[in-house]
Short mmCIF file of C-alpha atoms in Angstrom, two decimals:
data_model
loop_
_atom_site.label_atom_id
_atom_site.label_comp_id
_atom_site.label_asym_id
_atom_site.label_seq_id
_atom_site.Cartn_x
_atom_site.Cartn_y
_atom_site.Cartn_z
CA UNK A 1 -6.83 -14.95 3.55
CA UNK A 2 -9.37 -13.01 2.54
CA UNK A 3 -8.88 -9.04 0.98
CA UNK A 4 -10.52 -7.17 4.24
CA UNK A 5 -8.07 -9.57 6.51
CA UNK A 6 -5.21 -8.63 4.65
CA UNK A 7 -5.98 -4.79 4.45
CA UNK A 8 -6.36 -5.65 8.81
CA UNK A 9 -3.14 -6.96 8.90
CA UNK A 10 -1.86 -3.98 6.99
CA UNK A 11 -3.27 -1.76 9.52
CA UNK A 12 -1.84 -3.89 12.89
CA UNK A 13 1.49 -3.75 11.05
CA UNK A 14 1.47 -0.24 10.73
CA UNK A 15 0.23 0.62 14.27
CA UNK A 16 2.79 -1.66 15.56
CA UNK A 17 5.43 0.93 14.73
CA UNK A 18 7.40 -2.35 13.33
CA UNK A 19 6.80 -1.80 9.69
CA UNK A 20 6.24 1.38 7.51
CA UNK A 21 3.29 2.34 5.18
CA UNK A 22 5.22 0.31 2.32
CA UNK A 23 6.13 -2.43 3.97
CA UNK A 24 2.88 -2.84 5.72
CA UNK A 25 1.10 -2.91 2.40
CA UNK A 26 3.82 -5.20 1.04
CA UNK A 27 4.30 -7.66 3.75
CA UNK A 28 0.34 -8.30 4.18
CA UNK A 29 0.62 -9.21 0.10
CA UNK A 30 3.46 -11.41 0.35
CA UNK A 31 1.58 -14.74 -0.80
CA UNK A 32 1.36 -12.57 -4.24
CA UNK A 33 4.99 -13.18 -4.83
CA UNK A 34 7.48 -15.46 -4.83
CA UNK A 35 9.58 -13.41 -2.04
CA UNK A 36 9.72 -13.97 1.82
CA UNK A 37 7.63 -11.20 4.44
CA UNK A 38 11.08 -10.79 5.65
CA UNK A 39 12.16 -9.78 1.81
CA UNK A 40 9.92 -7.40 1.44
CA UNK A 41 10.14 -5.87 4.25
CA UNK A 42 13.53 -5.42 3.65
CA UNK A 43 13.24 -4.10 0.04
CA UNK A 44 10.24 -1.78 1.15
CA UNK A 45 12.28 -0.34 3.85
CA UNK A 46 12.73 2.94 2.38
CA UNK A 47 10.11 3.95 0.77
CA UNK A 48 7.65 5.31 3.92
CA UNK A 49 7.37 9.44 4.63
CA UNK A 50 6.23 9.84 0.93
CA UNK A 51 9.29 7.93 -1.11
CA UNK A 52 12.23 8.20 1.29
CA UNK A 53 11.04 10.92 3.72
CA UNK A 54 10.40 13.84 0.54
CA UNK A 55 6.60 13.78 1.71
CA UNK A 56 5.92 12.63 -1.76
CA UNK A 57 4.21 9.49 -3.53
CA UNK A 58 2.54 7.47 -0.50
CA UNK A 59 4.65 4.75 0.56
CA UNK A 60 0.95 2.84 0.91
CA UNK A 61 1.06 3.23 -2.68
CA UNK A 62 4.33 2.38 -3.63
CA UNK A 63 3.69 -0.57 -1.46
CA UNK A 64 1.02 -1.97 -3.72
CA UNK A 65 2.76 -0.51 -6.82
CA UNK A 66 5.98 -2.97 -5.95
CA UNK A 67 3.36 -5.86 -5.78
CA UNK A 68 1.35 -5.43 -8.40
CA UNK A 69 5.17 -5.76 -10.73
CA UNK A 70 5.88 -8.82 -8.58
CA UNK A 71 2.37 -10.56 -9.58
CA UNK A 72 2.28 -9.07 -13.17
CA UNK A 73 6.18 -9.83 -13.83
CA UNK A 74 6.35 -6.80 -15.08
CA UNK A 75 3.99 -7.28 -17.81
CA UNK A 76 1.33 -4.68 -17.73
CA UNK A 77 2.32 -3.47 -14.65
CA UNK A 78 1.96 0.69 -15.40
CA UNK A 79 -1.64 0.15 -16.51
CA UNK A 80 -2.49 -1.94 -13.06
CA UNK A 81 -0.68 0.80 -11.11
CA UNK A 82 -2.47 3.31 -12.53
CA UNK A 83 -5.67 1.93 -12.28
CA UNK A 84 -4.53 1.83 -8.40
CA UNK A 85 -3.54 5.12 -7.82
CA UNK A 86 -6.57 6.61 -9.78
CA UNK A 87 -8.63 4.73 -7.43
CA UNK A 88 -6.16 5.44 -4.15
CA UNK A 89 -6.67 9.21 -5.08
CA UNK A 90 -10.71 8.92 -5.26
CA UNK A 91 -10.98 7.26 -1.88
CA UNK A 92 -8.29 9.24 -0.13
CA UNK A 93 -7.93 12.91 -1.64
CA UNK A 94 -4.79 12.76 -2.71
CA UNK A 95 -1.16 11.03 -3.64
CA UNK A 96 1.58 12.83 -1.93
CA UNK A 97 2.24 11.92 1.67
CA UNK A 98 2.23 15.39 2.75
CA UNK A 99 -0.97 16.06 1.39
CA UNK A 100 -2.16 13.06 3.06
CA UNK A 101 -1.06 14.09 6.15
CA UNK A 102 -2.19 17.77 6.19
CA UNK A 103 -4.68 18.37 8.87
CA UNK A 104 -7.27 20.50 8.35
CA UNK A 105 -10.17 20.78 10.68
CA UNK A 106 -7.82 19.41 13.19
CA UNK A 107 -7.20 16.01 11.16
CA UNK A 108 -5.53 14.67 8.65
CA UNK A 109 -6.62 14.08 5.70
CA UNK A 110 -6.34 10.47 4.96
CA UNK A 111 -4.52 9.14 8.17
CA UNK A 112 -1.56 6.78 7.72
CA UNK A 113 -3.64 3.64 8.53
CA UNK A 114 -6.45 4.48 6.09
CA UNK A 115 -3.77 4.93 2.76
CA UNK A 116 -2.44 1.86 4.07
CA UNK A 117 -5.91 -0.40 4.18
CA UNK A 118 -7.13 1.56 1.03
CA UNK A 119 -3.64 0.52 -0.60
CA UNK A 120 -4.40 -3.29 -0.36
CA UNK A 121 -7.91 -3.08 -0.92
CA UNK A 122 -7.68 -0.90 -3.83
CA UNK A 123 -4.72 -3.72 -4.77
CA UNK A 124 -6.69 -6.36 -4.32
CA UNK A 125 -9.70 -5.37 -6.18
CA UNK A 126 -7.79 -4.07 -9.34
CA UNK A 127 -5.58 -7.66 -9.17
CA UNK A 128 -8.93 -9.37 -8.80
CA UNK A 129 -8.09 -10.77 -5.46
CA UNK A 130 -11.16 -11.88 -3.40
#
């Protein structure tokens, strides 16, 4: 599977209203890891609304961020994740959910499926996916 056609299945996930921001992102990595879709969807679970509903970190990010441990093993793992969310804040505006999700000019400003395909693309390109 190619990077753009698993940032698309991030997005049909998402719009589904089956799966969250995080386990959208997570899910549509799974071949990354050793664990089942069904896995993490379960572990992701509570991490959408900006880390359990507190409008903060983007679940799209923590998403990618739970990933990224999963394929490094935890080795190197804060580096990658940075690189990500450096990268996620460029293309997006912002890291907090609720900033995400403030509309001005009568939208928001990164919409829900947009953190959620820049998430795994972002992933993907850091990880050196192709």
């Amino acid at each position: 599977m190619t990077l753009t056609e698993r940032a698309n299945k991030a997005v049909e996930l998402k719009t589904s209203g089956k799966y969250n921001c995080a386990q959208s992102v997570a899910v549509s990595l799974a071949d990354e890891t050793g664990l089942t879709e069904d896995q993490l969807r379960q572990i992701s679970a509570g991490f959408c609304a900006g880390m359990g509903n507190l409008q903060a970190t983007c679940g799209a990010l923590i998403g990618a961020g739970m990933i990224a441990g999963l394929k490094t093993e935890g080795q190197g793992t804060l580096s990658k994740t940075k690189q990500i969310q450096e990268e996620f804040a460029k293309r997006c505006g912002a890291l907090k959910c609720g900033d995400l999700k403030a509309v001005t000019d009568g939208k928001p400003l990164c919409p829900c499926e947009e953190c959620v395909r820049n998430a795994v693309m972002i992933y993907g390109e850091v990880m050196g996916l192709e």
